[in-house]
Tab-separated table of C-alpha atoms and ligand atoms in Angstrom:
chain	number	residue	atom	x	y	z
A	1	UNK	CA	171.946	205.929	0.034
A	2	UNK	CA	169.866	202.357	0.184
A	3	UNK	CA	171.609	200.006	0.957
A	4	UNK	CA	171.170	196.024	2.240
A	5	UNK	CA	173.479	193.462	3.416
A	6	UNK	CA	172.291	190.226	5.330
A	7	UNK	CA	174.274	187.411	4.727
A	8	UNK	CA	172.602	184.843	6.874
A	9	UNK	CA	170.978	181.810	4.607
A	10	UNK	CA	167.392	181.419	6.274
A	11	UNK	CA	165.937	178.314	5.943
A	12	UNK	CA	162.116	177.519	7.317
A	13	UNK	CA	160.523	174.323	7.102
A	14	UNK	CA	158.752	171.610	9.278
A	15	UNK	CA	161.588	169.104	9.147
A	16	UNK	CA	164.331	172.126	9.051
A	17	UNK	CA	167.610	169.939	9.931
A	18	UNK	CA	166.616	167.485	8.530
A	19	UNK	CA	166.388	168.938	5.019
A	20	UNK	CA	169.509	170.765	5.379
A	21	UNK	CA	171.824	168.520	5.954
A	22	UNK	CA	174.140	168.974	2.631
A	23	UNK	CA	174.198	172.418	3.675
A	24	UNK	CA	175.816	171.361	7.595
A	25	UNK	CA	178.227	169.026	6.260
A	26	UNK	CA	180.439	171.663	4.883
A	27	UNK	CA	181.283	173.298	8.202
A	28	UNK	CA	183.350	170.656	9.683
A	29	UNK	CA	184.044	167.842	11.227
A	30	UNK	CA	183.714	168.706	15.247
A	31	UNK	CA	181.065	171.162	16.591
A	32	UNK	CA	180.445	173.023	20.214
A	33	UNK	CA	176.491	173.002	20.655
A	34	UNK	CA	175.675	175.973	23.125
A	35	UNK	CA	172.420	176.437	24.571
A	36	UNK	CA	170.503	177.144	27.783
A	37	UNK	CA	169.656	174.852	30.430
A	38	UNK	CA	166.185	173.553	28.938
A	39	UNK	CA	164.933	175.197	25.766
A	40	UNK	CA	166.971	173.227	23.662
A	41	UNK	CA	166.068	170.106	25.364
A	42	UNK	CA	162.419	170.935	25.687
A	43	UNK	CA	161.777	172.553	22.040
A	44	UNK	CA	162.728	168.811	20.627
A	45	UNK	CA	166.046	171.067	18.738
A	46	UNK	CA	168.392	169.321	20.512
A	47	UNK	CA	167.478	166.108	19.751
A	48	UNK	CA	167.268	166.963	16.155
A	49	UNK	CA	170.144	168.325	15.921
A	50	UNK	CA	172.021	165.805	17.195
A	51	UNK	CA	170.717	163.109	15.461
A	52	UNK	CA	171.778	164.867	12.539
A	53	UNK	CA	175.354	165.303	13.383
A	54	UNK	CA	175.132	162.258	14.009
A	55	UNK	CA	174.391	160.988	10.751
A	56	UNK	CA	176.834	163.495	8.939
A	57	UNK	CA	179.362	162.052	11.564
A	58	UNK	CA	180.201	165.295	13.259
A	59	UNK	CA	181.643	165.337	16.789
A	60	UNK	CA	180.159	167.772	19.272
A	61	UNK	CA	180.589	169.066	22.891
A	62	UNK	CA	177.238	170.626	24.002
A	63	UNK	CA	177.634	173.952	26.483
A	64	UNK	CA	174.217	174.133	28.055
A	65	UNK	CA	174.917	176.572	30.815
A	66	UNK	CA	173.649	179.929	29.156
A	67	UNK	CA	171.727	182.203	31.506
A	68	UNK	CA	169.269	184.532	30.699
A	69	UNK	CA	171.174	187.922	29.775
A	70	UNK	CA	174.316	186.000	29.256
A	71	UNK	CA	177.157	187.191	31.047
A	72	UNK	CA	180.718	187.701	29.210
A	73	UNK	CA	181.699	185.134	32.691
A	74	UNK	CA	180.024	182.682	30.606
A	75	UNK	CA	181.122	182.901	27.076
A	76	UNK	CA	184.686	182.080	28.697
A	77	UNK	CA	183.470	179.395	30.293
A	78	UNK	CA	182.422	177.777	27.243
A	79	UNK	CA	185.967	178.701	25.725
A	80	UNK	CA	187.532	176.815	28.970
A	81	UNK	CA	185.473	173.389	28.810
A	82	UNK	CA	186.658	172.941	25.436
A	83	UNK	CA	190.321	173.295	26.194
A	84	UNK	CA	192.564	172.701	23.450
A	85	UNK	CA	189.729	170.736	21.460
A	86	UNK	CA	189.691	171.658	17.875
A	87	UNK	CA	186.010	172.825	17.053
A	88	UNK	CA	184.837	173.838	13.381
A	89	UNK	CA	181.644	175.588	14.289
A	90	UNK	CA	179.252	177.054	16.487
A	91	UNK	CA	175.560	175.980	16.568
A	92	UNK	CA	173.328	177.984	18.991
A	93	UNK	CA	169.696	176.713	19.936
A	94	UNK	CA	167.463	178.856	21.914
A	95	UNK	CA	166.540	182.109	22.526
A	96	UNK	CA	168.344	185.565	22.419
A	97	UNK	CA	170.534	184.694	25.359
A	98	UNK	CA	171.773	181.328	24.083
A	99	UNK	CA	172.009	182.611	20.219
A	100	UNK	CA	173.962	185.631	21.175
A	101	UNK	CA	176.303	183.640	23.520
A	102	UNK	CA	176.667	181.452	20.597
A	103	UNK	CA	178.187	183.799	18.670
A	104	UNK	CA	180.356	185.644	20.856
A	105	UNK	CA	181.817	181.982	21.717
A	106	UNK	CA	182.555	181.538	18.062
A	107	UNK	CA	184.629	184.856	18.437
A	108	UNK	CA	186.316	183.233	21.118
A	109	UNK	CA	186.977	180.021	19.862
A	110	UNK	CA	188.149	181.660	16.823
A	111	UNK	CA	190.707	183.951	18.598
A	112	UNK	CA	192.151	181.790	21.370
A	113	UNK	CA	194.986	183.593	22.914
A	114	UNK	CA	192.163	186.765	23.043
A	115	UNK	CA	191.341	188.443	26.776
A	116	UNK	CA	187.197	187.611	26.642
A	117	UNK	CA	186.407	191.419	27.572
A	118	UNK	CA	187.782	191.842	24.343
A	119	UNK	CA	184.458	190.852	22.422
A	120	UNK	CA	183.035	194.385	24.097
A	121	UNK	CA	186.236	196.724	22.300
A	122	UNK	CA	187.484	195.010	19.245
A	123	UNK	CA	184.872	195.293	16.542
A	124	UNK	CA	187.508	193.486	13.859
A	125	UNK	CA	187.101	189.886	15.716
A	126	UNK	CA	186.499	187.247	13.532
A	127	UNK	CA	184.377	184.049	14.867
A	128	UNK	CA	184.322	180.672	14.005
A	129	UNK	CA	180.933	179.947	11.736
A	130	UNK	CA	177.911	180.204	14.092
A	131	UNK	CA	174.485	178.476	13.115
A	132	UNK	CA	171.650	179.700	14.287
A	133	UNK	CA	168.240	177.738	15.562
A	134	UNK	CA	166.006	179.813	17.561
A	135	UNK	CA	163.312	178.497	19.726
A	136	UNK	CA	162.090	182.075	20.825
A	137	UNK	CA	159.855	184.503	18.127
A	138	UNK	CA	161.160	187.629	19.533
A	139	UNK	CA	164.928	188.618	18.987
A	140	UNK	CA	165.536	187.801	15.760
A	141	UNK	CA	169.020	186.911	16.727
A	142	UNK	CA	169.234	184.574	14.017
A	143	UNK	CA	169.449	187.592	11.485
A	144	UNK	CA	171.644	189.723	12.857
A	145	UNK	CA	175.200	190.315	13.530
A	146	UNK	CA	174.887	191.518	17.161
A	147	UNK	CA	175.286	189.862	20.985
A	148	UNK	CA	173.579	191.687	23.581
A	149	UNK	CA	176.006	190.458	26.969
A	150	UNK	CA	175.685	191.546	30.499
A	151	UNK	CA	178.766	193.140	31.276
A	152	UNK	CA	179.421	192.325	35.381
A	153	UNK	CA	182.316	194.672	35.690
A	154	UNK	CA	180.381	197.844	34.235
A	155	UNK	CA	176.843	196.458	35.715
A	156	UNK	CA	175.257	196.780	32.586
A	157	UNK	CA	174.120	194.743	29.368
A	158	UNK	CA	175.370	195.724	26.138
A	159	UNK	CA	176.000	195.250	22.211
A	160	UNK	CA	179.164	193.906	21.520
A	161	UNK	CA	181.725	195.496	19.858
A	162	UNK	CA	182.467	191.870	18.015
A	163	UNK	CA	179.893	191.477	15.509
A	164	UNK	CA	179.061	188.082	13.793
A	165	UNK	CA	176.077	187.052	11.341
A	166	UNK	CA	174.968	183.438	11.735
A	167	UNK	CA	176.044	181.244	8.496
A	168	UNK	CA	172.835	179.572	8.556
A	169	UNK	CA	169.044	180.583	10.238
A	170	UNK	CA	167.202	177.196	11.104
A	171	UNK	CA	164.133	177.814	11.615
A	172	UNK	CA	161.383	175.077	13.033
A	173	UNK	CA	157.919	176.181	13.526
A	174	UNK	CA	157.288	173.353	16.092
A	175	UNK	CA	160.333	174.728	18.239
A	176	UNK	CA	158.593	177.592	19.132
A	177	UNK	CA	155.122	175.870	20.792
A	178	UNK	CA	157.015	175.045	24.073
A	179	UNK	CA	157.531	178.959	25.169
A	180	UNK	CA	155.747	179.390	28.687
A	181	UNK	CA	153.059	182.230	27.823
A	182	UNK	CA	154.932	185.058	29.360
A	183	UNK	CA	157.920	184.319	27.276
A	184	UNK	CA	155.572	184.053	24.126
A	185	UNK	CA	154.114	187.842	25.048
A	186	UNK	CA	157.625	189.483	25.654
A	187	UNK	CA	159.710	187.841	22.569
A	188	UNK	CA	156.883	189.033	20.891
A	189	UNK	CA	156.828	192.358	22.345
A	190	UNK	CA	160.553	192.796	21.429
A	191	UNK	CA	160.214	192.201	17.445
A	192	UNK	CA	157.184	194.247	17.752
A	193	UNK	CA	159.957	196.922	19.502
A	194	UNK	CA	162.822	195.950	16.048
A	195	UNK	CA	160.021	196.858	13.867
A	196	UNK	CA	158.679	199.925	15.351
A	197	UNK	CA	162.911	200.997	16.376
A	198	UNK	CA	163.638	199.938	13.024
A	199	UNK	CA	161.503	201.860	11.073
A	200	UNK	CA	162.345	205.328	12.464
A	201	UNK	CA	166.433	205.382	13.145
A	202	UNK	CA	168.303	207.690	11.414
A	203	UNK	CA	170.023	204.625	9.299
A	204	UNK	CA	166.661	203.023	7.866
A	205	UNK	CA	166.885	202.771	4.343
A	206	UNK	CA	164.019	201.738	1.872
A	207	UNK	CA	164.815	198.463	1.602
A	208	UNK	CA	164.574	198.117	5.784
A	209	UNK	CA	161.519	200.118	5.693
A	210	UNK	CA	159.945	197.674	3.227
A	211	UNK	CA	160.593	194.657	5.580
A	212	UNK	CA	159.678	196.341	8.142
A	213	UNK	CA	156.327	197.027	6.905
A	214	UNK	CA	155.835	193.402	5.909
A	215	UNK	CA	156.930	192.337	9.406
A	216	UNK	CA	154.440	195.119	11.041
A	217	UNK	CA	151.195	193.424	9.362
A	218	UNK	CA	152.493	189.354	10.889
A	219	UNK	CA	152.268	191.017	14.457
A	220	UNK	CA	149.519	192.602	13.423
A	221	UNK	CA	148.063	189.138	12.253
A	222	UNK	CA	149.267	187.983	15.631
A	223	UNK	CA	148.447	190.430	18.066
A	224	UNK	CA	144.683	189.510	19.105
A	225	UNK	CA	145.540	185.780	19.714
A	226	UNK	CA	148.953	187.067	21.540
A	227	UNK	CA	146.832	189.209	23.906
A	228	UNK	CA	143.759	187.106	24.772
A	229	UNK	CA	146.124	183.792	24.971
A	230	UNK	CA	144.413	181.924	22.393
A	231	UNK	CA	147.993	180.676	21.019
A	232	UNK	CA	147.167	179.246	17.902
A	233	UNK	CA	149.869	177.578	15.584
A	234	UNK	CA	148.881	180.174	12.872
A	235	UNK	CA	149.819	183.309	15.681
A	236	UNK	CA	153.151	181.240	16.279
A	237	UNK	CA	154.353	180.973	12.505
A	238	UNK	CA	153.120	184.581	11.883
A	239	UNK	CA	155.182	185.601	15.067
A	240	UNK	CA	158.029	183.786	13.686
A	241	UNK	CA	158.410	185.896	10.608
A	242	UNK	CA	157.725	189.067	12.412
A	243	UNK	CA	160.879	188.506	14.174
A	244	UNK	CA	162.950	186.804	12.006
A	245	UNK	CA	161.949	189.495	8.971
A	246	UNK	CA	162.645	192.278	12.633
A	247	UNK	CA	166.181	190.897	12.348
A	248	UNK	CA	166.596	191.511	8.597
A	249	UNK	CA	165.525	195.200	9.587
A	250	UNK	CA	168.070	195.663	12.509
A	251	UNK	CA	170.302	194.172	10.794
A	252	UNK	CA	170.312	197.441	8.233
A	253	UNK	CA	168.506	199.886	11.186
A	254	UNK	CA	170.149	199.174	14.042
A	255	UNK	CA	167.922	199.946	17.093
A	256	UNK	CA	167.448	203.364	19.019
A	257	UNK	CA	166.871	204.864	22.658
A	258	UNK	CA	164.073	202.432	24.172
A	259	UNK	CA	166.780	199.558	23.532
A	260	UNK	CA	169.403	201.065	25.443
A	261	UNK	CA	166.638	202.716	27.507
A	262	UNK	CA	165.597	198.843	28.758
A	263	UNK	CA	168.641	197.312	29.819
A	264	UNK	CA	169.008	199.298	33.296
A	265	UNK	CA	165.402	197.467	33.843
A	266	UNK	CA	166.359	194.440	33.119
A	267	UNK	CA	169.800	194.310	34.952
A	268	UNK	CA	168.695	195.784	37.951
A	269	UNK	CA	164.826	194.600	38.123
A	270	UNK	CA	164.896	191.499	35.943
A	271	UNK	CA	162.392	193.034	33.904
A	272	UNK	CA	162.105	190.620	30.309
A	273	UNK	CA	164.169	192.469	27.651
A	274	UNK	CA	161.180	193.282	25.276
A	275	UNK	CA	158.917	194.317	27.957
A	276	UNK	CA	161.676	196.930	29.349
A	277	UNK	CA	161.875	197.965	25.966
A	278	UNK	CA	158.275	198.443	24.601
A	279	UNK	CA	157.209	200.475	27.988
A	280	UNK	CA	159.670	203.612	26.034
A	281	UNK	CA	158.277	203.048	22.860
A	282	UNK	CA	154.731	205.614	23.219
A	283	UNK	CA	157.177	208.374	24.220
A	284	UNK	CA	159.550	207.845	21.662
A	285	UNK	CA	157.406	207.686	18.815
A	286	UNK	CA	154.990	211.041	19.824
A	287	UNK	CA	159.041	213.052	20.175
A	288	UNK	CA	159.512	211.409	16.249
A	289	UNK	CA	156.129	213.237	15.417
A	290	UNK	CA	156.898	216.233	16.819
A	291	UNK	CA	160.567	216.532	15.682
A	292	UNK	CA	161.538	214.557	12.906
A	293	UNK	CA	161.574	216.861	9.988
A	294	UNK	CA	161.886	214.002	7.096
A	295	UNK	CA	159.317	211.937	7.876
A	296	UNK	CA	156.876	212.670	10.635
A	297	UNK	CA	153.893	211.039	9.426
A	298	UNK	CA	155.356	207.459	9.734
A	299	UNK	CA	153.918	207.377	13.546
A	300	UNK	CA	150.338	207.386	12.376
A	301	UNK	CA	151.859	205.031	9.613
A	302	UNK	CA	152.923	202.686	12.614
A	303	UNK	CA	150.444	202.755	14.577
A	304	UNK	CA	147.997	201.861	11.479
A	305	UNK	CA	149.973	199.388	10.536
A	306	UNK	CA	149.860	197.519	13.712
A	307	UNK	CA	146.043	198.028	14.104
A	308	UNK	CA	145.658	200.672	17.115
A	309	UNK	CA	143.396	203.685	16.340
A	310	UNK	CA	145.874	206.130	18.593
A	311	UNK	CA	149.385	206.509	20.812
A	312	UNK	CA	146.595	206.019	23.866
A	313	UNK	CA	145.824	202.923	22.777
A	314	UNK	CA	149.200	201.498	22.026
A	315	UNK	CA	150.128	202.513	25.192
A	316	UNK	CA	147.413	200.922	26.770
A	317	UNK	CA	148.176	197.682	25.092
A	318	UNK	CA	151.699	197.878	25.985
A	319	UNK	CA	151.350	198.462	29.417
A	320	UNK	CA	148.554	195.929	29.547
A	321	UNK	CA	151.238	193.107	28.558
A	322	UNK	CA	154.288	194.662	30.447
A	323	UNK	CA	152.504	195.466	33.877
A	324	UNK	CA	153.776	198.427	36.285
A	325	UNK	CA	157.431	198.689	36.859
A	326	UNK	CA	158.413	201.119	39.865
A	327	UNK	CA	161.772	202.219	40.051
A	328	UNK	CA	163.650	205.305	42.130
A	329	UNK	CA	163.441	209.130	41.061
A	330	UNK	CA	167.287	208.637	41.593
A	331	UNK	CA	167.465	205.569	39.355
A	332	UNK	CA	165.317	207.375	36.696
A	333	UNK	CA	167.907	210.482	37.075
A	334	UNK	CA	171.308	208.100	36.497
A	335	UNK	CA	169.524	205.707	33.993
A	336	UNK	CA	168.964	209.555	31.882
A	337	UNK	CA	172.403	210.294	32.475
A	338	UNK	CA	173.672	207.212	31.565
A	339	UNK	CA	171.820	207.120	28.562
A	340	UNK	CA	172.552	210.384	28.006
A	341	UNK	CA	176.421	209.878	27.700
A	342	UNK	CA	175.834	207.144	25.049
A	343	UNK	CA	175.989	209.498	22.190
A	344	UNK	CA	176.365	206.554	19.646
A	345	UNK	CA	173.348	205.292	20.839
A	346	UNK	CA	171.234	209.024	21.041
A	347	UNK	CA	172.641	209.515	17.883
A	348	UNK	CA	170.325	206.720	16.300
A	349	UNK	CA	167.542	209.215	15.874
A	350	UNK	CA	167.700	212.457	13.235
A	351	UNK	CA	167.013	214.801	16.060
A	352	UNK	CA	168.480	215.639	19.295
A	353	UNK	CA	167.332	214.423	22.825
A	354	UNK	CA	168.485	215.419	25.789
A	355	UNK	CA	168.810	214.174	29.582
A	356	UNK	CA	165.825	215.383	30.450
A	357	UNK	CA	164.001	214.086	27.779
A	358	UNK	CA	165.256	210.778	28.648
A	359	UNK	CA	163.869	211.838	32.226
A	360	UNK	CA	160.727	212.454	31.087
A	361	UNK	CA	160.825	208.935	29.031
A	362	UNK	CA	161.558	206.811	32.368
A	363	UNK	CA	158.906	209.039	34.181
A	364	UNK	CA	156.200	208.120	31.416
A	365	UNK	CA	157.411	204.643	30.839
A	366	UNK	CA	157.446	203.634	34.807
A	367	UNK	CA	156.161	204.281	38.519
A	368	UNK	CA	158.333	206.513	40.066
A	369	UNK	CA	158.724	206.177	43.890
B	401	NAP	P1	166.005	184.048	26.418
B	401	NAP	O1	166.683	184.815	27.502
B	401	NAP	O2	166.840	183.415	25.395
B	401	NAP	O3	165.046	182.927	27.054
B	401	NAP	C1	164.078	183.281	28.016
B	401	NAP	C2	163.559	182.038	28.708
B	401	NAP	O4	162.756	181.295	27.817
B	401	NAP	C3	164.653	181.081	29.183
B	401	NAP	O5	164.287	180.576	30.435
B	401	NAP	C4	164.628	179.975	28.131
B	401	NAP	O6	165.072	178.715	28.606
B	401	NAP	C5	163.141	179.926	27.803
B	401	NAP	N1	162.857	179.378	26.483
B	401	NAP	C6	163.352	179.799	25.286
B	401	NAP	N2	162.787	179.113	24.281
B	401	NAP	C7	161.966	178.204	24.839
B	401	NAP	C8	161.133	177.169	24.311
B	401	NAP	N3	160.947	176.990	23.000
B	401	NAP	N4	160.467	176.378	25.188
B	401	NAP	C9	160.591	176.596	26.533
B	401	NAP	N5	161.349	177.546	27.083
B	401	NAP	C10	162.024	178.355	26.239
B	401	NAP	O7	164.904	185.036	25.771
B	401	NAP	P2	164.905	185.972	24.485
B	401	NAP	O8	163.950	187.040	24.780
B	401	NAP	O9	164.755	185.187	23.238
B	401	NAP	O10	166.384	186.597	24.455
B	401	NAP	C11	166.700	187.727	25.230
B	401	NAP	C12	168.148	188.093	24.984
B	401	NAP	O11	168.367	188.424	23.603
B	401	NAP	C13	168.531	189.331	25.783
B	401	NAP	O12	169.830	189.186	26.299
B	401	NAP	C14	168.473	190.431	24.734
B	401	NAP	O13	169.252	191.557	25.074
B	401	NAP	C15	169.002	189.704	23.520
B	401	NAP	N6	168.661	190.331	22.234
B	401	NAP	C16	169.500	190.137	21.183
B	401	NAP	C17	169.232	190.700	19.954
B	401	NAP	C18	170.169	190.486	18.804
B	401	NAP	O14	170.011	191.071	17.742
B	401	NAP	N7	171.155	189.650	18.947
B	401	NAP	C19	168.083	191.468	19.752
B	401	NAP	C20	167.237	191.640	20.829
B	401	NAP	C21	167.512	191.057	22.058
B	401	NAP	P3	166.659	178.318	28.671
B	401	NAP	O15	167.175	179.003	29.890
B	401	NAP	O16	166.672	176.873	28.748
B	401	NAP	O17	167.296	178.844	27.424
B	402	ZN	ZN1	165.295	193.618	21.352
C-alpha cells in the first residue's frame, strides 16, 4: 500500500510572514513564542514575527529558554511561566530543539491538568496549533509530526509518544545565513541522514521514495560548497529544500537504526545530532545490500544519487565532516544492547539485526578505547 499524509501548509518566500498574514490571523488572539536563546533573535525571525502579531493585534509571551536537545524539564517550564494565561497557539522559531519543544508545549498547553512525562506514553495527546519557522536546514522539523526530547530520568533522548504536525511551515531563506559553519555542516548532514533513512525503512512507500529522490539531488547540488565552505546563498536555499522535502519523507518513512543509533553520542558526548547519526549510515546501507531481498540495488541508487563513486567514499566524506569520536568497548556493548531492546525501532528495516550487528556498527562508526 502507498500511501501519503502531510498536513503541514508550507509556505517559502523572501518576505514569508509577511505575506502570510491572512493565513496567522485565524489562530487566535494570544500566542506563546518559544525559541532558543539566540537563533531567533539573530536569524532577524523574531523580529518579524513580532512585528506581525503586532499588526494582526495578537498578544504573545515569548519562552526563549530552549536548550539544545531539549529536555522534557523544559517544556514544563514553558507550561509554568504562562500560568493560567489563555494562549491560542504555538509558534516555534529555530532549529530542531526549539521546533520540537514547540510542539510538545502545544501538547501541554493543550492538556493542562496532564503530568509532562506524559508527552513520552500517550500517543492520543492533542496540542494546541503549533507554527513552525525554522532557522536550521537540517531537521526538517517543520514537516513532521515528531519531538525528539532528552529524557533526564531515563538518560536518554527520544521520539515522543505525542505526535503533532505544525499547522503552518514558514520558511525564510534569509533565516538560515546566520548558522555558525559547524551548525550549517551537521543540519545538513542530518537531512542528508532523513533522505538516505528514509529511502530504505521498511514503511517507504512510492510516494516517499519520490521525494526522497528529489531531496537527494538538492544535497547533491549542495554538497561541494557545504564541504569546501564556500556557503553560497544558492547551497543555502538548495539545503533548505533538502530538508524541508527530508521531512515530507519521514513524515511517511519514519527513520531507522543510525537515528536511534546517535542519540547515546549525543547525550553522553555532545556529539551534534546529524553528525552522531551519519557516522552509522556506511554500515547500515552495505547490511541493506547484502540483506534486503526487495530492493537491494537502491544503495548504489543512493550513493549515485548523492554523487560518490563508492561506500569508501561516502564514508570518507562523512567522517571527513563528523571527525573521530572515541567512546568505551563497554559503552559500545550497552549502546548495542540498548538498541537492541528497541524492537520498534530495529523493526524499521525488512530484515533482522542483531546485538552484535549493532556492535559491529558502533565499532565501524567510532574509535573504540
Ligand atoms: P538546534 O539544537 O536547534 O540548534 C543548534 C544550535 O544552532 C543552537 O545553538 C542554536 O541557537 C543555533 N542556531 C540555530 N539556528 C541558527 C541561526 N539561524 N543562526 C545562528 N544560530 C542558530 O539544532 P538542530 O540540528 O536544528 O536540531 C537538533 C534537534 O532536532 C535534536 O534534538 C534532534 O534530535 C531533533 N530532530 C528532530 C527531528 C524531527 O523530526 N522533529 C528530526 C531530526 C532531529 P539557539 O540555542 O539560540 O537556538
Ligand atoms: Zn535527524
Amino acid at each position: 500500500m502507498d500511501t501519503f499524509y502531510m498536513p503541514t501548509k508550507i509556505i517559502f518566500d523572501n518576505d514569508c510572514l509577511n505575506v502570510c498574514k491572512e493565513l496567522i490571523m485565524p489562530f487566535g488572539k494570544s500566542c506563546l513564542i518559544v525559541t532558543g536563546r539566540s537563533s531567533a533573535r539573530k536569524s532577524g525571525a523574531l523580529d518579524d514575527a513580532v512585528n506581525v502579531l503586532d499588526e494582526l493585534d495578537i498578544e504573545y509571551d515569548v519562552f526563549d529558554e530552549v536548550e539544545e536537545n531539549p529536555s522534557a524539564e523544559t517544556l514544563e517550564k514553558a507550561r509554568q511561566s504562562i500560568g493560567d494565561k489563555q494562549i491560542d497557539f504555538v509558534i516555534g522559531i529555530g532549529g530542531g530543539s526549539p521546533l520540537d519543544a514547540a510542539k510538545m508545549i502545544g501538547v501541554l498547553l493543550y492538556n493542562r491538568k496532564r503530568h509532562y512525562r506524559d508527552i513520552f506514553k500517550d500517543g492520543s495527546l492533542k496540542s494546541l496549533p503549533v507554527l513552525a519557522i525554522p532557522t536550521t536546514s537540517g531537521t526538517g522539523s517543520e514537516t513532521t509530526p515528531y519531538a525528539v526530547i532528552t529524557d533526564v530520568e531515563q538518560q536518554i533522548k527520544t521520539s515522543c509518544q505525542a505526535k503533532v504536525f505544525p499547522e503552518l511551515a514558514l520558511i525564510n531563506p534569509k533565516y538560515f545565513r546566520t548558522m555558525p559553519k559547524s551548525v550549517t555542516v551537521s543540519t545538513a548532514i542530518d537531512a542528508m541522514c532523513h533522505l538516505v533513512e528514509g529511502y530504505i525503512t521498511r514503511k517507504r512507500t512510492l510516494y516517499s521514495d519520490r521525494l526522497a529522490e528529489v531531496g537527494m539531488s538538492y544535497f547533491r547540488q549542495a554538497k561541494e560548497d557545504l564541504m569546501t565552505g564556500n556557503f553560497t546563498s544558492s547551497m543555502h536555499e538548495a539545503l533548505i529544500h533538502a530538508s524541508t522535502i527530508a521531512g515530507m519523507v519521514i513524515s511517511q518513512s519514519g527513520t531507522c537504526i543510525p537515528h536511534g543509533m546517535g542519540y547515546p553520542l549525543t547525550y553522553n558526548y555532545g556529539v551534534s545530532h546529524g553528525k552522531a547519526t551519519s557516522l552509522f549510515l556506511p554500515g547500515v546501507l552495505e547490511m541493506f545490500e547484502e540483506r534486503d531481498h526487495v530492493e537491494p540495488e537502491k544503495m548504489k541508487r543512493i550513493l549515485s544519487m548523492l554523487d560518490f563513486g563508492s561506500i569508501e567514499a561516502f564514508e570518507a566524506f562523512i567522517h571527513e565532516a563528523v571527525g573521530d569520536v572515541s567512546i568505551t568497548k563497554e559503552e559500545a556493548k550497552a549502546y548495542s544492547e540498548w538498541m537492541g531492546s528497541n524492537q520498534w525501532k530495529l523493526d524499521s528495516l525488512r530484515f533482522e539485526v542483531t546485538i552484535d550487528d549493532l556492535y559491529e556498527l558502533y565499532e565501524r562508526a567510532c574509535r573504540l578505547t
